[in-house]
Short mmCIF file of C-alpha atoms and ligand atoms in Angstrom, two decimals:
data_model
loop_
_atom_site.label_atom_id
_atom_site.label_comp_id
_atom_site.label_asym_id
_atom_site.label_seq_id
_atom_site.Cartn_x
_atom_site.Cartn_y
_atom_site.Cartn_z
CA MET B 1 0.00 0.00 0.00
CA ILE B 2 2.78 2.36 1.02
CA LYS B 3 4.66 1.38 -2.11
CA LEU B 4 1.59 2.12 -4.26
CA PHE B 5 1.20 5.46 -2.54
CA LYS B 6 4.87 6.24 -3.15
CA ASN B 7 4.54 5.29 -6.81
CA LEU B 8 1.45 7.45 -7.22
CA LEU B 9 3.28 10.33 -5.60
CA LEU B 10 6.18 9.86 -7.98
CA VAL B 11 3.88 9.74 -11.03
CA GLY B 12 2.14 12.84 -9.74
CA LEU B 13 5.42 14.66 -9.35
CA VAL B 14 6.61 13.70 -12.83
CA CYS B 15 3.29 14.84 -14.35
CA PHE B 16 3.46 18.11 -12.47
CA THR B 17 7.04 18.76 -13.66
CA VAL B 18 6.18 17.89 -17.27
CA ILE B 19 3.12 20.14 -17.24
CA ALA B 20 5.03 22.93 -15.52
CA CYS B 21 7.84 22.71 -18.08
CA ALA B 22 5.40 22.59 -20.98
CA GLN B 23 3.63 25.61 -19.61
CA LYS B 24 6.89 27.43 -19.13
CA LYS B 25 7.89 26.61 -22.71
CA SER B 26 4.68 27.89 -24.24
CA ALA B 27 4.62 30.89 -21.98
CA ILE B 28 7.28 33.07 -23.57
CA THR B 29 5.74 36.51 -23.53
CA GLU B 30 8.67 38.86 -24.04
CA PHE B 31 11.99 39.37 -25.80
CA ASP B 32 14.78 38.67 -23.36
CA ASN B 33 17.95 40.32 -24.64
CA GLU B 34 19.86 39.38 -21.50
CA ASN B 35 19.38 35.71 -22.33
CA PRO B 36 19.36 36.08 -26.09
CA VAL B 37 19.56 32.42 -26.96
CA PHE B 38 15.97 32.02 -28.21
CA TYR B 39 14.77 28.43 -27.84
CA ASP B 40 12.25 26.92 -30.23
CA THR B 41 9.13 25.14 -29.00
CA ASP B 42 11.17 21.91 -28.68
CA SER B 43 13.60 23.73 -26.35
CA VAL B 44 16.36 23.70 -28.96
CA HIS B 45 18.49 26.81 -29.60
CA ILE B 46 17.09 28.46 -32.73
CA ASN B 47 19.46 27.86 -35.61
CA ALA B 48 18.67 30.54 -38.19
CA HIS B 49 21.45 33.13 -38.25
CA GLY B 50 21.56 36.17 -40.55
CA ALA B 51 17.77 36.08 -40.27
CA GLY B 52 15.09 37.21 -42.66
CA MET B 53 11.39 37.27 -41.78
CA LEU B 54 8.15 37.27 -43.69
CA TYR B 55 4.48 37.23 -42.72
CA VAL B 56 2.04 34.81 -44.33
CA ASP B 57 -1.55 34.02 -43.21
CA ASP B 58 -1.29 35.27 -39.62
CA THR B 59 2.12 33.68 -39.16
CA TYR B 60 5.65 35.03 -39.07
CA TYR B 61 8.35 32.94 -40.72
CA TRP B 62 12.00 33.22 -39.73
CA VAL B 63 14.53 32.01 -42.27
CA GLY B 64 18.25 31.81 -41.55
CA GLU B 65 21.61 30.11 -41.82
CA HIS B 66 21.73 26.69 -40.15
CA LYS B 67 25.15 26.66 -38.48
CA VAL B 68 27.02 23.76 -36.92
CA ALA B 69 29.52 23.71 -34.05
CA GLY B 70 33.07 25.01 -34.25
CA GLY B 71 34.78 27.25 -36.79
CA ARG B 72 33.67 25.01 -39.66
CA GLY B 73 30.13 26.01 -38.71
CA ASN B 74 30.54 29.23 -40.65
CA LYS B 75 30.24 27.16 -43.81
CA SER B 76 27.03 25.51 -44.87
CA TRP B 77 26.70 21.80 -44.03
CA VAL B 78 22.92 21.70 -43.76
CA GLY B 79 21.38 24.71 -45.52
CA VAL B 80 18.71 27.25 -44.70
CA ARG B 81 16.37 26.57 -41.77
CA MET B 82 12.92 27.98 -41.09
CA TYR B 83 10.78 28.60 -38.01
CA SER B 84 7.22 29.87 -37.64
CA SER B 85 5.52 31.90 -34.95
CA LYS B 86 2.15 33.52 -34.30
CA ASP B 87 3.47 36.01 -31.75
CA LEU B 88 7.20 36.57 -32.48
CA TYR B 89 8.16 35.04 -29.11
CA ASN B 90 7.46 31.32 -29.56
CA TRP B 91 9.03 29.71 -32.61
CA LYS B 92 8.31 26.30 -34.08
CA ASN B 93 10.97 24.50 -36.09
CA GLU B 94 9.75 24.09 -39.70
CA GLY B 95 12.81 22.17 -40.88
CA VAL B 96 15.38 22.79 -43.59
CA ALA B 97 13.88 24.86 -46.40
CA LEU B 98 16.89 24.73 -48.72
CA LYS B 99 19.33 21.85 -48.40
CA VAL B 100 22.95 21.85 -49.47
CA VAL B 101 23.79 18.83 -51.63
CA LYS B 102 26.47 16.11 -51.76
CA ASP B 103 26.92 16.52 -55.54
CA THR B 104 30.37 18.08 -55.88
CA THR B 105 29.52 19.50 -59.31
CA SER B 106 26.76 21.67 -57.81
CA LYS B 107 27.47 25.21 -56.62
CA LEU B 108 25.19 24.34 -53.71
CA GLN B 109 27.46 21.61 -52.42
CA GLU B 110 28.16 21.09 -48.72
CA GLY B 111 30.96 23.35 -47.52
CA SER B 112 29.92 26.28 -49.68
CA VAL B 113 28.93 29.41 -47.73
CA ILE B 114 25.27 30.43 -47.55
CA GLU B 115 24.57 33.64 -45.66
CA ARG B 116 21.70 36.00 -44.86
CA PRO B 117 18.90 34.16 -46.72
CA LYS B 118 15.75 36.24 -47.29
CA VAL B 119 12.36 35.15 -48.66
CA ILE B 120 9.59 37.18 -50.30
CA TYR B 121 6.27 36.12 -51.81
CA ASN B 122 5.39 36.94 -55.39
CA ASP B 123 1.67 37.75 -55.55
CA LYS B 124 1.54 37.32 -59.34
CA THR B 125 3.23 33.92 -59.64
CA GLY B 126 2.16 32.57 -56.23
CA LYS B 127 5.77 31.51 -55.54
CA TYR B 128 8.03 32.08 -52.55
CA VAL B 129 11.43 33.29 -53.67
CA MET B 130 14.59 32.99 -51.58
CA TRP B 131 17.80 34.95 -52.23
CA PHE B 132 21.04 34.53 -50.31
CA HIS B 133 24.73 35.41 -50.31
CA HIS B 134 26.60 32.45 -51.77
CA GLU B 135 30.31 31.63 -51.78
CA LEU B 136 31.69 28.61 -53.61
CA LYS B 137 33.35 25.75 -51.74
CA GLY B 138 37.08 26.22 -51.23
CA GLN B 139 37.17 29.77 -52.55
CA GLY B 140 36.84 31.75 -49.33
CA TYR B 141 34.78 34.85 -50.05
CA ASP B 142 36.13 35.38 -53.58
CA ALA B 143 33.14 34.28 -55.64
CA ALA B 144 30.81 36.95 -54.17
CA LEU B 145 27.64 35.55 -55.72
CA THR B 146 23.96 36.03 -55.08
CA GLY B 147 21.88 32.86 -55.14
CA VAL B 148 18.19 32.25 -55.79
CA ALA B 149 15.75 29.43 -55.02
CA VAL B 150 11.98 29.07 -55.38
CA SER B 151 9.12 27.17 -53.75
CA ASP B 152 5.34 26.80 -53.91
CA SER B 153 5.21 26.65 -50.14
CA VAL B 154 6.66 29.11 -47.65
CA THR B 155 8.49 26.45 -45.66
CA GLY B 156 9.85 24.77 -48.79
CA PRO B 157 11.46 22.64 -49.98
CA TYR B 158 13.02 25.37 -52.11
CA GLU B 159 14.32 24.44 -55.54
CA TYR B 160 17.76 25.92 -56.13
CA LEU B 161 17.98 27.85 -59.40
CA ASP B 162 21.46 29.37 -59.59
CA SER B 163 24.05 31.71 -58.07
CA PHE B 164 25.71 34.44 -60.10
CA ARG B 165 27.48 37.79 -60.25
CA MET B 166 25.15 40.75 -60.82
CA HIS B 167 24.54 42.78 -63.96
CA PRO B 168 27.37 41.66 -66.30
CA GLY B 169 27.79 44.21 -69.11
CA VAL B 170 25.32 46.69 -67.58
CA TRP B 171 26.19 50.05 -65.97
CA PRO B 172 24.20 51.40 -63.00
CA VAL B 173 21.58 54.01 -63.91
CA ASN B 174 23.30 56.58 -61.69
CA PHE B 175 26.75 56.22 -63.32
CA ASN B 176 26.96 58.37 -66.44
CA GLU B 177 29.22 58.03 -69.50
CA GLU B 178 31.75 60.48 -68.16
CA GLN B 179 32.03 58.51 -64.91
CA GLN B 180 32.32 55.25 -66.87
CA ALA B 181 35.19 56.63 -68.95
CA TRP B 182 36.99 57.99 -65.89
CA ALA B 183 36.63 54.71 -63.96
CA LYS B 184 38.06 52.80 -66.92
CA GLU B 185 40.94 55.22 -67.21
CA LEU B 186 41.85 54.73 -63.54
CA LEU B 187 41.65 50.94 -63.82
CA ASN B 188 45.35 50.28 -64.18
CA GLN B 189 46.56 53.15 -62.06
CA ASP B 190 47.96 52.71 -58.61
CA ILE B 191 45.40 54.50 -56.45
CA GLY B 192 44.09 53.80 -52.95
CA ARG B 193 40.88 51.93 -52.08
CA LYS B 194 38.94 55.05 -51.10
CA GLU B 195 39.68 56.89 -54.33
CA ALA B 196 39.09 53.73 -56.37
CA LEU B 197 35.69 53.18 -54.76
CA GLU B 198 34.61 56.77 -55.19
CA ALA B 199 35.51 56.69 -58.86
CA GLY B 200 33.88 53.27 -59.45
CA VAL B 201 37.11 51.50 -60.38
CA TYR B 202 35.98 48.09 -59.00
CA LEU B 203 32.69 48.58 -60.83
CA ALA B 204 34.62 49.04 -64.08
CA ARG B 205 36.93 46.11 -63.21
CA ASP B 206 33.94 43.75 -62.77
CA PHE B 207 31.85 45.20 -65.60
CA GLU B 208 32.21 42.15 -67.89
CA VAL B 209 32.11 39.36 -65.26
CA GLY B 210 29.40 41.00 -63.20
CA GLN B 211 29.35 42.86 -59.90
CA MET B 212 30.14 41.25 -56.55
CA SER B 213 27.37 40.54 -54.06
CA ARG B 214 28.01 39.73 -50.41
CA ASP B 215 25.89 40.85 -47.40
CA MET B 216 22.44 41.23 -48.88
CA THR B 217 18.76 41.67 -48.16
CA LEU B 218 15.48 41.93 -50.07
CA PHE B 219 12.75 44.50 -49.78
CA LYS B 220 9.23 44.07 -51.19
CA ASP B 221 7.37 47.35 -51.62
CA ASP B 222 3.61 47.90 -51.24
CA ASP B 223 3.12 47.94 -55.02
CA GLY B 224 4.82 44.54 -55.39
CA THR B 225 8.11 45.92 -56.74
CA ALA B 226 10.95 44.08 -55.05
CA TYR B 227 14.57 45.10 -54.54
CA HIS B 228 17.86 43.31 -53.91
CA ILE B 229 20.22 45.34 -51.72
CA THR B 230 23.80 44.17 -51.35
CA ALA B 231 27.39 45.03 -50.42
CA SER B 232 29.32 45.14 -53.70
CA GLU B 233 32.65 46.47 -55.06
CA GLU B 234 34.80 44.69 -52.44
CA ASN B 235 32.15 45.55 -49.82
CA GLY B 236 32.84 49.23 -50.44
CA THR B 237 29.59 50.28 -52.15
CA LEU B 238 25.98 49.17 -51.81
CA ILE B 239 24.12 48.16 -54.95
CA ILE B 240 20.33 48.28 -55.06
CA SER B 241 18.72 46.40 -57.96
CA LYS B 242 15.10 46.08 -58.96
CA LEU B 243 14.12 42.43 -59.22
CA ALA B 244 12.42 41.15 -62.39
CA PRO B 245 8.61 40.94 -62.01
CA ASP B 246 8.80 37.20 -61.12
CA TYR B 247 11.56 37.95 -58.54
CA LEU B 248 13.66 35.11 -59.96
CA SER B 249 16.31 37.33 -61.51
CA LEU B 250 17.61 40.88 -61.30
CA SER B 251 16.32 43.45 -63.79
CA ASP B 252 18.91 45.64 -65.52
CA GLU B 253 17.94 48.61 -63.38
CA TYR B 254 20.35 49.20 -60.52
CA VAL B 255 22.04 51.99 -58.59
CA ARG B 256 25.21 52.46 -56.57
CA VAL B 257 24.60 53.79 -53.06
CA PHE B 258 27.22 55.39 -50.80
CA PRO B 259 30.27 54.64 -53.00
CA GLY B 260 33.19 54.02 -50.66
CA GLY B 261 30.89 54.01 -47.62
CA ASN B 262 31.90 50.44 -46.66
CA ASN B 263 28.41 49.35 -45.62
CA GLU B 264 27.43 45.78 -44.80
CA ALA B 265 24.47 43.96 -43.24
CA PRO B 266 21.69 46.05 -44.84
CA ALA B 267 18.17 45.92 -43.36
CA ILE B 268 15.34 48.00 -44.85
CA PHE B 269 11.89 49.10 -43.76
CA LYS B 270 9.28 51.63 -44.88
CA LYS B 271 7.41 54.10 -42.70
CA ASP B 272 5.08 56.89 -43.85
CA GLY B 273 6.19 56.47 -47.45
CA LYS B 274 9.91 56.78 -46.63
CA TYR B 275 12.51 54.05 -46.81
CA TYR B 276 14.93 53.52 -43.95
CA MET B 277 18.07 51.45 -43.90
CA PHE B 278 20.29 50.13 -41.12
CA THR B 279 23.75 48.89 -42.00
CA SER B 280 26.98 48.04 -40.24
CA GLY B 281 30.55 48.98 -41.01
CA LEU B 282 33.11 46.55 -42.30
CA THR B 283 34.82 44.52 -39.56
CA GLY B 284 33.91 40.91 -40.40
CA TRP B 285 32.35 39.06 -37.46
CA ASP B 286 33.37 41.78 -35.01
CA PRO B 287 30.75 44.37 -34.14
CA ASN B 288 31.13 48.03 -35.09
CA PRO B 289 29.00 51.20 -34.98
CA ALA B 290 25.75 50.82 -36.96
CA ARG B 291 24.69 53.36 -39.55
CA SER B 292 21.26 54.50 -40.72
CA ALA B 293 19.94 56.21 -43.84
CA VAL B 294 16.69 57.45 -45.37
CA ALA B 295 15.33 57.84 -48.92
CA GLU B 296 12.13 58.97 -50.63
CA ASN B 297 12.72 56.30 -53.25
CA MET B 298 14.35 52.89 -52.93
CA MET B 299 16.55 53.69 -55.92
CA GLY B 300 17.84 56.76 -54.11
CA PRO B 301 19.17 59.23 -53.48
CA TRP B 302 19.87 57.97 -49.94
CA THR B 303 20.80 60.34 -47.13
CA ALA B 304 22.98 59.13 -44.26
CA LEU B 305 21.48 59.66 -40.79
CA GLY B 306 24.44 58.52 -38.70
CA ASN B 307 24.74 56.02 -35.87
CA PRO B 308 21.19 55.08 -34.73
CA VAL B 309 22.33 53.75 -31.34
CA ARG B 310 21.46 55.82 -28.29
CA GLY B 311 23.21 54.65 -25.15
CA THR B 312 26.66 54.29 -23.65
CA GLU B 313 29.80 54.85 -25.69
CA GLU B 314 30.40 51.11 -25.67
CA GLU B 315 26.87 50.45 -26.96
CA ARG B 316 27.35 53.01 -29.73
CA LYS B 317 30.73 51.56 -30.67
CA THR B 318 29.50 47.96 -30.93
CA THR B 319 25.74 48.29 -31.61
CA PHE B 320 25.13 46.28 -28.39
CA ARG B 321 27.71 43.77 -29.70
CA THR B 322 25.56 42.95 -32.73
CA GLN B 323 25.26 43.33 -36.48
CA SER B 324 21.97 44.10 -38.22
CA THR B 325 20.18 41.51 -40.31
CA HIS B 326 16.50 42.46 -40.65
CA VAL B 327 13.72 44.80 -39.58
CA ILE B 328 10.31 43.21 -38.87
CA PRO B 329 7.18 45.30 -39.43
CA VAL B 330 4.85 44.13 -36.63
CA GLU B 331 1.45 43.22 -38.04
CA GLY B 332 -1.55 45.06 -36.68
CA LYS B 333 0.46 47.72 -34.86
CA LYS B 334 1.12 51.15 -36.27
CA ASP B 335 4.73 52.26 -36.70
CA ALA B 336 5.95 49.13 -34.96
CA PHE B 337 9.28 47.85 -36.24
CA ILE B 338 11.75 45.45 -34.67
CA PHE B 339 15.49 45.58 -35.31
CA VAL B 340 16.84 42.03 -35.50
CA ALA B 341 20.57 41.52 -35.16
CA ASP B 342 23.13 38.75 -34.79
CA ARG B 343 25.65 38.46 -32.01
CA TRP B 344 28.15 36.27 -33.84
CA THR B 345 30.34 33.62 -32.22
CA PRO B 346 32.48 32.59 -35.23
CA GLN B 347 34.74 30.29 -33.17
CA ASP B 348 31.64 28.16 -32.40
CA ALA B 349 29.21 29.33 -35.06
CA ILE B 350 26.11 27.50 -33.78
CA LYS B 351 26.19 29.47 -30.51
CA GLY B 352 25.42 32.80 -32.20
CA GLU B 353 22.67 34.79 -30.48
CA TYR B 354 19.80 36.97 -31.65
CA ILE B 355 18.95 40.41 -30.33
CA PHE B 356 15.51 41.99 -30.91
CA LEU B 357 15.07 45.70 -30.20
CA PRO B 358 12.21 48.10 -30.89
CA VAL B 359 12.90 50.85 -33.43
CA GLU B 360 12.06 54.28 -32.02
CA PHE B 361 11.91 57.58 -33.89
CA GLU B 362 13.47 60.86 -32.84
CA ASP B 363 13.43 63.95 -35.09
CA GLY B 364 12.55 61.76 -38.06
CA LYS B 365 15.48 59.42 -37.40
CA PRO B 366 15.19 55.75 -36.45
CA VAL B 367 17.00 55.12 -33.17
CA LEU B 368 17.87 52.04 -31.14
CA ARG B 369 18.13 51.70 -27.38
CA TRP B 370 18.96 48.74 -25.22
CA TYR B 371 15.94 47.10 -23.61
CA PRO B 372 17.00 44.02 -21.59
CA GLN B 373 13.43 42.69 -21.62
CA TRP B 374 10.49 44.07 -23.53
CA ASP B 375 7.30 43.00 -25.27
CA LEU B 376 5.07 44.17 -28.09
CA SER B 377 2.96 46.36 -25.80
CA PHE B 378 5.93 48.72 -26.10
CA PHE B 379 4.35 49.92 -29.34
CA ASP B 380 0.91 50.66 -27.87
CA ASN B 381 0.06 54.33 -27.26
CA LYS B 382 2.92 55.45 -29.47
C1 GAL J 401 30.45 39.86 -41.85
C2 GAL J 401 29.15 39.60 -42.57
C3 GAL J 401 28.74 38.19 -42.28
C4 GAL J 401 29.87 37.28 -42.77
C5 GAL J 401 31.18 37.67 -42.11
C6 GAL J 401 32.33 36.85 -42.61
O1 GAL J 401 30.87 41.17 -42.04
O2 GAL J 401 28.18 40.49 -42.16
O3 GAL J 401 27.51 37.91 -42.92
O4 GAL J 401 29.99 37.40 -44.15
O5 GAL J 401 31.46 39.03 -42.34
O6 GAL J 401 33.55 37.32 -42.11
#
């Protein structure tokens, strides 16, 4: 009898613990930037670095780089992973949306580098289109390609189409004949990086083979026009390109933005008809001061707005030890935008963390402050 009682007690205790844990798991109700690990609903560390987000049928989808442990984790051994969430706090693992392959003749082979994947939906074709920064296996960061994949379903599987340099044989619309001639003339002259970037020398160098594309993002406008924004010209100049109407390729229309500005990690959002951009500087995995910019038109001109971080000197110098990756427009809330950033751990890539901060506005400028814990009610009564 006593034994039975003991057993019942034990079962009761186990049940209580399981229920308590389950409740705890489903009860995430805030962003916790002091414990920025972000577990999925199976209690596994979310593995979707360099995130992009999109909203489909009342659900947010988070797409990102699946990393593995150690330094080799900075290369792609699995592919692009997806998660879904109804509330932006609790994320369900939706599996691998784009898989790297064993076939060593494919550009998408294991050990290539896939970074910063982003997905947008094409209303006309009914397809989900993924773009990502792609480096070929064994070539470091030299290839500087942009890759594209497509799916009928948001969570995939995505069919890989190709990876390529941008705009071979096409000049940007904001680079006139005089500038083209001057850039070509400087091509074989011994000038410094800054001068070369300002004059478009790398642009001229890569004119035939196509322009480089590294840190990138996508932006889909209200009218369905979509843009590819990327660090080009040895990461010295941003290039913004209009996508073709089916989003599967780039159109010929593109502009250079901030030549010689050394911007990486672009993230774009739109508020009151204006376009805003966060970027980082150029220090690899190490954090640096963020930048911000505004434009009336995606194709420019863009105006720099300076470092958006408000806080201590250390916070301003390192952007809270993060690098931008995306801005989420919060559905159903006015002027509610979330800055999403990576805190990289390149020596053990899988351990990278995610920081979510509300975007505030001061004198028409987007600004970022550190909030250790916060929730979406932050945006109410704004
Ligand atoms: C960062 C970039 C990352 C990754 C890294 C490699 O600047 O934002 O996405 O490319 O460099 O060193």
